[in-house]
Short mmCIF file of C-alpha atoms in Angstrom, two decimals:
data_model
loop_
_atom_site.label_atom_id
_atom_site.label_comp_id
_atom_site.label_asym_id
_atom_site.label_seq_id
_atom_site.Cartn_x
_atom_site.Cartn_y
_atom_site.Cartn_z
CA MET A 1 -150.79 119.92 256.95
CA SER A 2 -147.35 121.23 256.15
CA LEU A 3 -145.79 121.34 252.81
CA GLU A 4 -142.20 119.92 252.76
CA LEU A 5 -139.63 120.18 250.10
CA THR A 6 -136.65 118.10 250.43
CA GLY A 7 -133.51 118.42 247.99
CA ILE A 8 -135.69 119.38 244.93
CA ALA A 9 -133.47 119.59 241.83
CA LYS A 10 -134.81 120.07 238.27
CA THR A 11 -132.90 119.62 235.14
CA PHE A 12 -134.48 120.02 231.71
CA ALA A 13 -132.83 117.18 229.37
CA ALA A 14 -130.96 118.23 226.45
CA ARG A 15 -132.99 118.09 223.35
CA ASP A 16 -132.79 119.27 219.59
CA LYS A 17 -129.43 120.73 220.20
CA GLN A 18 -130.38 122.54 223.16
CA PRO A 19 -128.12 121.90 226.09
CA ALA A 20 -129.62 120.43 229.28
CA VAL A 21 -130.82 123.24 231.58
CA GLU A 22 -130.30 122.95 235.44
CA VAL A 23 -133.13 125.17 236.70
CA LEU A 24 -133.38 124.21 240.46
CA ARG A 25 -130.64 122.98 242.79
CA ASP A 26 -131.23 121.38 246.06
CA ILE A 27 -134.22 123.40 247.36
CA SER A 28 -135.49 122.44 250.76
CA LEU A 29 -138.29 124.04 252.38
CA SER A 30 -140.87 123.34 255.07
CA ILE A 31 -143.85 125.39 254.96
CA GLU A 32 -146.24 125.56 258.02
CA PRO A 33 -150.20 125.51 257.55
CA GLY A 34 -151.64 128.80 257.34
CA ARG A 35 -148.58 130.68 256.37
CA PHE A 36 -148.48 133.27 253.22
CA ILE A 37 -145.34 132.47 251.64
CA ALA A 38 -143.83 134.86 248.88
CA VAL A 39 -141.14 133.71 246.37
CA VAL A 40 -138.81 136.20 244.72
CA GLY A 41 -135.85 135.82 242.49
CA PRO A 42 -134.34 137.22 239.46
CA SER A 43 -136.34 136.65 236.41
CA GLY A 44 -136.05 133.43 234.61
CA CYS A 45 -134.69 131.78 237.69
CA GLY A 46 -137.22 129.04 237.75
CA LYS A 47 -139.77 130.25 240.36
CA THR A 48 -142.38 128.98 238.04
CA THR A 49 -141.04 125.50 237.54
CA LEU A 50 -140.77 125.29 241.41
CA LEU A 51 -144.60 126.01 241.37
CA ARG A 52 -145.37 123.46 238.83
CA ILE A 53 -143.19 120.91 240.85
CA ILE A 54 -145.11 121.53 244.15
CA ALA A 55 -148.40 121.34 241.99
CA GLY A 56 -147.33 117.84 240.79
CA LEU A 57 -147.43 119.06 237.25
CA GLU A 58 -143.82 118.62 236.64
CA PRO A 59 -141.48 115.76 237.81
CA VAL A 60 -138.35 116.32 239.79
CA SER A 61 -135.02 115.43 238.93
CA ARG A 62 -134.23 114.72 242.40
CA GLY A 63 -136.00 115.18 245.83
CA ARG A 64 -139.43 115.01 247.26
CA VAL A 65 -142.42 117.00 247.73
CA LEU A 66 -144.52 116.02 250.87
CA LEU A 67 -147.88 117.53 251.42
CA GLY A 68 -148.97 116.41 254.78
CA GLY A 69 -146.67 113.64 254.62
CA ASP A 70 -147.89 112.32 251.16
CA GLU A 71 -146.18 112.62 247.70
CA VAL A 72 -147.93 115.39 246.01
CA GLN A 73 -148.06 113.79 242.44
CA GLY A 74 -151.26 112.52 241.43
CA SER A 75 -153.16 113.73 244.30
CA PRO A 76 -155.72 116.18 242.46
CA GLY A 77 -157.70 118.78 244.65
CA ARG A 78 -155.10 119.20 247.34
CA VAL A 79 -153.33 121.96 245.56
CA GLY A 80 -154.96 124.87 244.16
CA LEU A 81 -153.43 126.92 241.03
CA VAL A 82 -153.95 130.50 240.06
CA PHE A 83 -152.26 131.72 237.07
CA GLN A 84 -151.20 135.30 235.96
CA ASP A 85 -153.67 135.06 232.81
CA TYR A 86 -156.38 133.65 235.07
CA ALA A 87 -156.70 130.48 232.85
CA LEU A 88 -160.50 130.54 233.28
CA PHE A 89 -162.68 128.18 231.00
CA PRO A 90 -164.01 130.69 228.27
CA TRP A 91 -167.13 128.51 227.67
CA ARG A 92 -168.00 128.56 231.40
CA THR A 93 -169.88 131.30 233.23
CA THR A 94 -168.81 132.67 236.48
CA VAL A 95 -170.91 130.09 238.45
CA ASP A 96 -169.97 127.18 236.37
CA ASN A 97 -166.07 128.16 236.44
CA ILE A 98 -166.02 128.29 240.13
CA ALA A 99 -167.90 125.07 240.48
CA THR A 100 -165.61 123.45 238.09
CA GLY A 101 -163.83 121.18 240.55
CA LEU A 102 -167.07 120.22 242.50
CA GLN A 103 -168.32 119.15 239.10
CA MET A 104 -165.20 116.77 238.72
CA LYS A 105 -165.57 115.53 242.10
CA GLY A 106 -169.22 114.51 241.11
CA THR A 107 -171.04 117.07 243.41
CA GLY A 108 -174.63 117.35 242.38
CA ARG A 109 -175.71 120.28 240.06
CA LEU A 110 -177.85 122.09 242.70
CA GLN A 111 -175.29 121.65 245.50
CA ARG A 112 -172.50 122.98 243.44
CA ARG A 113 -174.39 126.17 242.18
CA GLN A 114 -175.25 126.86 245.77
CA GLU A 115 -171.72 126.40 247.03
CA ALA A 116 -170.43 128.47 244.15
CA GLN A 117 -172.91 131.12 244.94
CA ARG A 118 -171.56 131.62 248.35
CA TYR A 119 -168.36 132.47 246.66
CA VAL A 120 -170.15 134.69 244.11
CA ALA A 121 -171.21 136.65 247.05
CA ALA A 122 -168.07 136.80 249.31
CA PHE A 123 -166.17 137.72 246.16
CA GLY A 124 -168.15 140.63 245.10
CA LEU A 125 -169.20 139.06 241.89
CA GLU A 126 -172.80 139.30 242.23
CA GLY A 127 -174.79 140.30 239.05
CA PHE A 128 -172.12 138.53 236.88
CA GLU A 129 -173.06 135.06 237.81
CA GLN A 130 -174.13 134.03 234.39
CA SER A 131 -171.30 136.12 232.64
CA TYR A 132 -168.71 134.61 230.40
CA PRO A 133 -164.93 135.40 231.27
CA HIS A 134 -164.51 137.71 228.44
CA GLN A 135 -167.27 140.03 229.68
CA LEU A 136 -165.27 140.27 233.07
CA SER A 137 -162.63 142.93 233.82
CA GLY A 138 -159.15 141.36 234.81
CA GLY A 139 -159.68 141.83 238.39
CA MET A 140 -163.18 140.03 238.40
CA GLN A 141 -161.65 137.22 236.21
CA GLN A 142 -158.90 136.91 238.62
CA ARG A 143 -161.29 136.82 241.51
CA VAL A 144 -163.23 134.00 239.74
CA ALA A 145 -159.91 132.17 239.45
CA ILE A 146 -159.06 132.44 243.15
CA ALA A 147 -162.76 131.43 243.98
CA ARG A 148 -162.36 128.39 241.58
CA ALA A 149 -159.14 127.19 243.40
CA MET A 150 -160.47 128.12 247.10
CA ILE A 151 -163.94 126.17 246.71
CA MET A 152 -161.98 122.88 246.58
CA GLU A 153 -160.44 123.89 250.12
CA PRO A 154 -156.88 122.87 248.96
CA GLU A 155 -154.11 122.50 251.38
CA VAL A 156 -151.90 124.86 249.51
CA ILE A 157 -152.79 127.57 247.16
CA LEU A 158 -150.13 128.22 244.53
CA MET A 159 -150.12 131.60 242.62
CA ASP A 160 -147.97 132.44 240.05
CA GLU A 161 -147.59 136.13 239.48
CA PRO A 162 -151.51 136.35 239.82
CA PHE A 163 -151.70 140.21 239.59
CA GLY A 164 -148.82 140.50 237.36
CA SER A 165 -151.12 141.66 234.39
CA LEU A 166 -153.42 143.98 236.15
CA ASP A 167 -153.00 147.89 236.54
CA SER A 168 -151.68 149.13 239.86
CA GLN A 169 -155.03 150.30 241.24
CA THR A 170 -156.68 147.07 240.73
CA ARG A 171 -153.63 145.20 241.83
CA ASN A 172 -153.56 147.01 245.23
CA ALA A 173 -157.33 146.38 245.54
CA LEU A 174 -156.80 142.86 244.76
CA GLN A 175 -153.97 142.40 247.27
CA GLU A 176 -156.08 143.77 250.02
CA PHE A 177 -158.88 141.62 248.98
CA LEU A 178 -156.75 138.39 248.81
CA LEU A 179 -155.31 139.34 252.59
CA ARG A 180 -159.04 139.60 253.80
CA VAL A 181 -160.02 136.28 252.41
CA TRP A 182 -156.88 134.63 253.63
CA GLN A 183 -157.15 136.04 257.18
CA GLN A 184 -160.51 134.57 257.42
CA ARG A 185 -159.87 131.20 255.71
CA GLN A 186 -156.20 130.49 256.95
CA ASP A 187 -155.25 129.19 253.81
CA THR A 188 -151.44 128.24 252.98
CA ILE A 189 -150.48 130.19 250.02
CA VAL A 190 -147.32 130.23 248.06
CA PHE A 191 -147.14 133.45 245.98
CA VAL A 192 -144.65 133.76 243.23
CA THR A 193 -144.01 137.45 242.36
CA HIS A 194 -141.37 139.54 240.96
CA ASN A 195 -142.78 142.60 242.73
CA VAL A 196 -140.81 143.02 246.00
CA ASP A 197 -143.38 145.62 247.30
CA GLU A 198 -146.12 143.28 246.77
CA ALA A 199 -144.20 140.32 248.52
CA VAL A 200 -143.48 142.73 251.73
CA PHE A 201 -147.13 143.88 251.66
CA LEU A 202 -148.66 140.34 251.66
CA ALA A 203 -146.37 137.73 253.05
CA ASP A 204 -145.44 136.22 256.43
CA GLU A 205 -142.23 135.16 254.98
CA ILE A 206 -140.43 135.92 251.75
CA ILE A 207 -137.99 133.21 250.18
CA ILE A 208 -135.38 134.86 247.90
CA LEU A 209 -133.97 132.42 245.09
CA SER A 210 -130.74 132.82 243.42
CA ALA A 211 -130.26 133.05 239.60
CA ARG A 212 -130.45 129.73 237.76
CA PRO A 213 -129.91 127.22 238.85
CA ALA A 214 -132.05 128.59 241.53
CA ARG A 215 -131.04 127.83 245.06
CA VAL A 216 -132.72 129.35 248.41
CA VAL A 217 -130.55 132.28 249.10
CA GLN A 218 -132.43 133.69 252.10
CA ARG A 219 -135.58 133.42 254.08
CA VAL A 220 -137.03 136.74 255.33
CA ASN A 221 -139.67 136.77 257.98
CA VAL A 222 -141.70 140.03 257.53
CA GLU A 223 -142.63 140.83 260.96
CA ALA A 224 -144.59 144.02 260.26
CA SER A 225 -147.90 143.71 261.98
CA ARG A 226 -151.14 143.55 259.92
CA PRO A 227 -152.73 145.48 258.64
CA ARG A 228 -149.57 146.91 257.00
CA ASP A 229 -148.83 150.22 255.81
CA ARG A 230 -147.13 150.02 252.66
CA THR A 231 -144.90 152.98 253.07
CA SER A 232 -144.12 152.17 256.86
CA ALA A 233 -140.34 152.66 257.90
CA GLN A 234 -140.73 148.81 258.83
CA CYS A 235 -141.91 147.86 255.39
CA ASN A 236 -139.42 149.98 253.64
CA ALA A 237 -136.63 148.34 255.71
CA ILE A 238 -137.57 145.02 254.61
CA ARG A 239 -137.95 145.99 251.10
CA ARG A 240 -134.42 147.56 251.11
CA ARG A 241 -132.97 144.36 252.45
CA VAL A 242 -134.91 142.15 249.82
CA LEU A 243 -134.12 144.41 247.03
CA GLY A 244 -130.33 144.27 248.04
CA MET A 245 -130.35 140.54 248.24
CA LEU A 246 -131.96 140.41 244.54
CA GLN A 247 -129.32 142.81 243.14
CA GLU A 248 -126.62 140.81 244.69
CA GLN A 249 -128.20 137.96 242.51
CA ARG A 250 -128.41 139.75 239.26
CA GLY A 251 -124.77 140.84 239.72
CA ASP A 252 -123.92 137.13 239.98
CA THR A 253 -125.51 136.56 236.76
CA ALA A 254 -123.86 139.53 235.15
CA MET A 255 -120.53 138.16 236.13
CA THR A 256 -121.08 134.75 235.00
CA THR A 257 -122.30 135.57 231.61
CA MET B 1 -177.06 149.01 205.21
CA ARG B 2 -178.27 145.37 204.69
CA TRP B 3 -180.23 146.37 201.58
CA GLY B 4 -177.02 148.26 200.27
CA ARG B 5 -175.80 144.59 199.97
CA CYS B 6 -178.18 143.82 197.34
CA ILE B 7 -177.34 146.75 195.01
CA ALA B 8 -174.41 144.95 193.13
CA PRO B 9 -176.08 141.58 192.47
CA LEU B 10 -179.29 143.50 191.43
CA ALA B 11 -177.48 145.73 189.11
CA LEU B 12 -175.68 142.82 187.53
CA LEU B 13 -179.02 141.11 187.04
CA ALA B 14 -180.62 144.14 185.71
CA THR B 15 -177.71 144.54 183.10
CA TRP B 16 -177.77 140.78 182.14
CA GLN B 17 -181.61 141.14 181.56
CA ALA B 18 -181.23 144.23 179.25
CA LEU B 19 -178.37 142.75 177.29
CA SER B 20 -180.67 139.67 176.75
CA TRP B 21 -183.55 141.91 175.57
CA LEU B 22 -181.15 143.77 173.17
CA GLY B 23 -179.90 140.40 171.70
CA ALA B 24 -176.44 141.05 172.78
CA ILE B 25 -176.38 137.62 174.74
CA PRO B 26 -177.71 134.76 172.63
CA ALA B 27 -180.52 132.88 174.69
CA HIS B 28 -179.54 129.20 173.61
CA LYS B 29 -175.95 129.88 175.44
CA LEU B 30 -176.90 132.08 178.26
CA PRO B 31 -180.67 132.65 178.98
CA SER B 32 -181.94 135.80 180.67
CA PRO B 33 -182.66 135.88 184.25
CA LEU B 34 -186.36 135.89 183.35
CA MET B 35 -185.98 132.88 181.25
CA ILE B 36 -184.33 131.06 184.15
CA MET B 37 -187.05 132.17 186.37
CA ALA B 38 -189.70 130.73 183.82
CA GLY B 39 -187.48 127.64 183.88
CA LEU B 40 -187.39 127.29 187.65
CA VAL B 41 -191.20 127.59 187.76
CA GLU B 42 -191.45 124.78 185.16
CA LEU B 43 -189.27 122.55 187.27
CA ILE B 44 -191.46 123.19 190.25
CA GLN B 45 -194.68 122.55 188.52
CA ARG B 46 -193.83 120.17 185.89
CA GLY B 47 -190.69 118.60 186.85
CA LEU B 48 -187.72 117.13 184.67
CA PRO B 49 -188.10 114.74 183.52
CA PRO B 50 -191.84 115.49 183.49
CA GLY B 51 -193.30 114.18 186.70
CA TYR B 52 -190.03 114.41 188.40
CA ARG B 53 -190.65 117.55 190.58
CA LEU B 54 -187.93 119.85 191.86
CA ASP B 55 -188.92 119.24 195.40
CA TYR B 56 -188.28 115.76 195.28
CA HIS B 57 -184.75 116.18 193.49
CA LEU B 58 -183.98 118.45 196.15
CA LEU B 59 -184.98 116.06 198.91
CA TYR B 60 -182.98 113.21 197.40
CA SER B 61 -179.83 115.45 197.27
CA LEU B 62 -180.39 116.51 200.86
CA TYR B 63 -180.76 112.93 201.89
CA ARG B 64 -177.55 111.95 200.10
CA VAL B 65 -175.55 114.76 201.66
CA ALA B 66 -176.94 114.19 205.15
CA TRP B 67 -175.82 110.72 205.13
CA GLY B 68 -172.30 111.40 203.79
CA PHE B 69 -172.08 114.56 206.13
CA LEU B 70 -173.50 112.94 209.32
CA LEU B 71 -171.04 110.01 208.71
CA ALA B 72 -168.01 112.31 208.23
CA ALA B 73 -168.97 114.25 211.43
CA ALA B 74 -169.53 110.96 213.31
CA VAL B 75 -166.16 109.72 212.43
CA GLY B 76 -164.22 112.81 211.86
CA VAL B 77 -165.08 114.74 215.23
CA PRO B 78 -163.98 111.97 217.58
CA LEU B 79 -160.99 110.86 215.34
CA GLY B 80 -159.88 114.64 215.50
CA LEU B 81 -160.30 114.82 219.19
CA LEU B 82 -158.22 111.57 219.63
CA MET B 83 -155.74 112.86 217.32
CA GLY B 84 -155.42 116.22 219.21
CA TRP B 85 -155.19 114.58 222.49
CA SER B 86 -152.56 111.94 221.88
CA ARG B 87 -149.52 112.39 220.16
CA ARG B 88 -148.95 108.84 219.36
CA ILE B 89 -152.49 108.65 217.67
CA ARG B 90 -151.77 111.50 215.87
CA GLY B 91 -148.36 110.12 214.67
CA VAL B 92 -149.99 106.84 213.48
CA VAL B 93 -153.03 108.17 211.93
CA GLY B 94 -151.80 111.60 210.74
CA PRO B 95 -149.64 110.26 207.78
CA LEU B 96 -152.60 107.97 206.66
CA VAL B 97 -154.80 111.09 206.50
CA GLU B 98 -152.21 113.09 204.84
CA MET B 99 -151.88 110.35 202.11
CA VAL B 100 -155.49 110.14 201.33
CA ARG B 101 -156.49 113.85 201.53
CA PRO B 102 -154.97 115.15 198.42
CA VAL B 103 -156.93 112.64 196.28
CA PRO B 104 -159.93 114.50 195.04
CA PRO B 105 -163.07 113.14 196.32
CA LEU B 106 -164.44 112.63 192.73
CA ALA B 107 -161.47 110.43 191.61
CA TRP B 108 -163.17 107.90 194.05
CA ILE B 109 -166.38 107.71 191.91
CA PRO B 110 -165.20 104.53 189.80
CA LEU B 111 -164.31 102.85 192.90
CA ALA B 112 -167.37 104.04 194.92
CA ILE B 113 -169.74 102.69 191.98
CA LEU B 114 -167.65 99.46 191.95
CA TRP B 115 -168.13 98.93 195.94
CA PHE B 116 -171.36 100.55 196.37
CA GLY B 117 -173.23 100.20 193.04
CA ILE B 118 -175.26 103.10 191.74
CA GLY B 119 -177.25 104.74 194.51
CA VAL B 120 -177.41 106.66 197.72
CA LYS B 121 -174.54 104.66 199.25
CA SER B 122 -171.95 105.63 196.54
CA ALA B 123 -173.12 109.22 196.44
CA ALA B 124 -172.90 109.35 200.37
CA PHE B 125 -169.35 107.78 200.05
CA ILE B 126 -168.07 110.56 197.84
CA ILE B 127 -169.75 113.26 200.08
CA PHE B 128 -168.17 111.53 203.10
CA LEU B 129 -164.66 111.72 201.51
CA GLY B 130 -165.14 115.31 200.83
CA ALA B 131 -166.57 116.40 204.24
CA PHE B 132 -164.36 114.14 206.36
CA PHE B 133 -160.82 115.71 205.92
CA PRO B 134 -161.66 119.34 206.84
CA ILE B 135 -163.71 118.00 209.79
CA VAL B 136 -160.63 115.90 211.16
CA LEU B 137 -157.90 118.63 210.35
CA ASN B 138 -160.08 121.46 212.09
CA THR B 139 -160.95 119.22 214.95
CA THR B 140 -157.41 118.30 215.58
CA SER B 141 -156.01 121.88 215.16
CA GLY B 142 -158.76 123.03 217.40
CA VAL B 143 -157.65 120.76 220.25
CA LEU B 144 -154.13 121.68 219.82
CA ALA B 145 -154.70 125.21 220.13
CA VAL B 146 -156.58 124.80 223.67
CA SER B 147 -154.20 126.33 226.37
CA PRO B 148 -152.12 123.56 228.21
CA ALA B 149 -152.89 125.87 231.20
CA LEU B 150 -156.35 124.97 230.97
CA GLN B 151 -155.62 121.44 231.16
CA GLU B 152 -153.43 121.79 233.97
CA VAL B 153 -155.90 123.78 235.96
CA ALA B 154 -158.55 120.92 235.15
CA ARG B 155 -156.23 118.42 236.43
CA THR B 156 -155.53 120.09 239.68
CA LEU B 157 -159.16 120.57 240.27
CA GLY B 158 -159.35 116.70 239.84
CA ALA B 159 -159.96 116.08 236.16
CA GLY B 160 -159.28 112.70 234.96
CA GLU B 161 -158.31 112.13 231.37
CA GLY B 162 -161.79 111.35 230.24
CA ASP B 163 -162.69 114.83 231.84
CA VAL B 164 -159.99 116.49 230.14
CA VAL B 165 -161.04 115.32 226.77
CA ARG B 166 -164.73 115.92 227.44
CA ARG B 167 -164.69 118.94 229.53
CA VAL B 168 -161.75 120.86 228.50
CA LEU B 169 -160.48 119.72 224.83
CA LEU B 170 -163.84 119.32 223.38
CA PRO B 171 -165.59 122.82 224.35
CA GLY B 172 -162.19 124.37 223.78
CA ALA B 173 -161.86 122.97 220.20
CA LEU B 174 -165.88 123.51 219.76
CA PRO B 175 -165.27 126.73 217.69
CA SER B 176 -162.83 125.09 215.32
CA ILE B 177 -164.86 121.94 215.05
CA PHE B 178 -167.78 124.24 213.78
CA VAL B 179 -165.41 125.84 211.37
CA GLY B 180 -164.49 122.18 209.98
CA LEU B 181 -168.11 121.25 210.00
CA ARG B 182 -169.11 124.34 207.81
CA ILE B 183 -166.30 123.73 205.44
CA GLY B 184 -167.05 120.13 205.31
CA LEU B 185 -170.78 120.61 204.41
CA GLY B 186 -169.62 122.98 201.80
CA ILE B 187 -167.39 120.74 200.09
CA GLY B 188 -169.96 117.78 200.59
CA TRP B 189 -172.69 119.90 199.02
CA MET B 190 -170.35 120.87 196.10
CA THR B 191 -169.33 117.20 195.69
CA LEU B 192 -172.76 116.16 195.41
CA VAL B 193 -173.71 117.54 192.19
CA ALA B 194 -170.68 115.83 190.36
CA ALA B 195 -171.44 112.64 192.55
CA GLU B 196 -175.04 112.64 191.12
CA PHE B 197 -173.65 113.25 187.48
CA THR B 198 -172.24 109.75 187.37
CA GLY B 199 -173.55 108.11 190.51
CA VAL B 200 -177.54 108.26 189.78
CA LYS B 201 -178.74 106.35 186.74
CA SER B 202 -182.20 107.80 186.90
CA GLY B 203 -184.76 108.96 189.31
CA TYR B 204 -184.03 111.87 191.58
CA GLY B 205 -181.17 114.35 192.35
CA LEU B 206 -180.26 117.90 191.67
CA GLY B 207 -177.24 116.74 189.86
CA TYR B 208 -179.09 114.28 187.82
CA MET B 209 -181.71 116.74 187.01
CA ILE B 210 -179.08 119.15 185.65
CA MET B 211 -177.71 116.34 183.39
CA VAL B 212 -181.15 115.83 182.04
CA ALA B 213 -181.29 119.41 181.38
CA ARG B 214 -178.23 119.57 179.42
CA ASP B 215 -179.14 116.39 177.41
CA ILE B 216 -182.19 118.22 176.09
CA GLN B 217 -180.33 121.52 175.62
CA ARG B 218 -182.30 123.32 178.24
CA ALA B 219 -179.55 125.99 179.48
CA ASP B 220 -182.32 127.83 181.35
CA GLN B 221 -183.25 124.82 183.47
CA VAL B 222 -179.60 123.93 183.93
CA LEU B 223 -179.02 127.51 185.21
CA ALA B 224 -182.10 127.12 187.45
CA GLY B 225 -180.76 123.95 189.00
CA MET B 226 -177.57 125.82 189.70
CA VAL B 227 -179.43 128.47 191.40
CA VAL B 228 -181.49 125.86 193.58
CA ILE B 229 -178.02 124.22 194.54
CA GLY B 230 -176.53 127.56 195.61
CA LEU B 231 -179.25 128.86 197.57
CA THR B 232 -179.76 125.69 199.26
CA GLY B 233 -175.90 125.54 200.13
CA LEU B 234 -176.42 129.24 201.58
CA VAL B 235 -179.27 128.25 203.51
CA ILE B 236 -177.52 125.18 205.16
CA ASP B 237 -174.56 127.24 205.96
CA GLN B 238 -176.77 129.72 207.70
CA LEU B 239 -178.31 126.99 209.56
CA LEU B 240 -175.14 125.76 210.85
CA ARG B 241 -173.90 129.15 211.88
CA TYR B 242 -177.12 129.66 213.80
CA LEU B 243 -176.65 126.18 215.55
CA GLY B 244 -173.11 127.43 216.27
CA ARG B 245 -174.10 130.55 218.21
CA ARG B 246 -176.73 128.58 220.06
CA LEU B 247 -174.12 126.08 221.17
CA MET B 248 -171.43 128.44 221.96
CA PRO B 249 -172.83 131.74 223.56
CA TRP B 250 -169.51 132.47 224.76
CA GLN B 251 -168.25 133.31 221.31
CA GLY B 252 -167.81 136.66 219.91
CA GLY B 253 -169.68 139.58 221.08
CA GLY B 254 -168.66 142.19 223.55
#
């Protein structure tokens, strides 16, 4: 089921002597199922706001978000969220964190344990089933968070700089891991990052947003075949193109401020 | 290492005892540690007034504290959860709490006696007032400290409002709730003695027992009563901490 954004605009109302802030201006996107989409843009441009709108956590000022033809707001379980800081429940073990959504749905204890156990195995978390998040490394915590989102079989998985706080070794490993999982499952993923290398390595398509208020500047298809070589000429060329467009956007802000 | 912690108190007791033997501390003002021990033994064996034994005094006091404290927890924790959960409830109830909170619980004693008479009810009421506020305030601030991201993740995973309160806000606030319970119980236990000074006419209660000892000029038994109160408070606090560790295995430690 495809994700359709039509004419999304978002302005945060003025309050406490702070002027109103226009964050998003007329964003329209159509995302086909099974696609891996990366969203990049100058920092502070509203990428996170866009994700929160798609997740139904933030109301739009104008426009519509349709998921398989339905309004997304108030349709829990159809969108999965993965945050940079993992946002695991500190009081739940690995298995219980992964099974959270099944519990909300009312799945029986035994069945959700079994289901979660499948993810434990597939995500390399064996031996840590009964660990609490603070006992896991950052990379493991993020795998738990991804499993927790994926176990619900959401129609879209939204990731907000999920690997942003990991060291580069772990980050590379998790990127490859995510690609393997995604290629098996064919999830639709919208992946916000400020890291162009990451976007080029992971995505089918890169959406470049302008500085605030964010508009879609360009959609770049990453045509490099998979598995990709991070340093191939093709990847480098795409990276150069995307970086160039981002630089232009930064230039715009520099001139207007 | 653990025994190292005992050095300072033991040294203090030894010095105190030595000064008492030398006559530097008059026994009728401050009895020596050994005299206090003897007074304690007498409280256990004979009781004060004679026949009213220490274990009964202790049990009655615990009974009053248990009533006041459990009532405070039963009202305070849910109210604190609601106040943390809803800005509107916080806006309505918050000012009320802030108005009543600065009044010392003991200032309520006359009204408590007027309303509930002299007995377990008025003592429990005073203890309730002492324990209630730290429990409410710590629960509320614990809920407010739960990361909004956790609530959002829960919602996208299909949690309704009830699930958010029960499965996110409550466990998220639990460490803070336990701090509130410990402070509340501590204050309740402190308030007890004063409540029993005036709220108990005869019979049992550590506070009442201490008042009797004062009336007959037995400083050793006053002090023995204080020791019992202190040790009991310590034991109760340790029990709560143990309970907290059992209920929150994710807390602390590597």
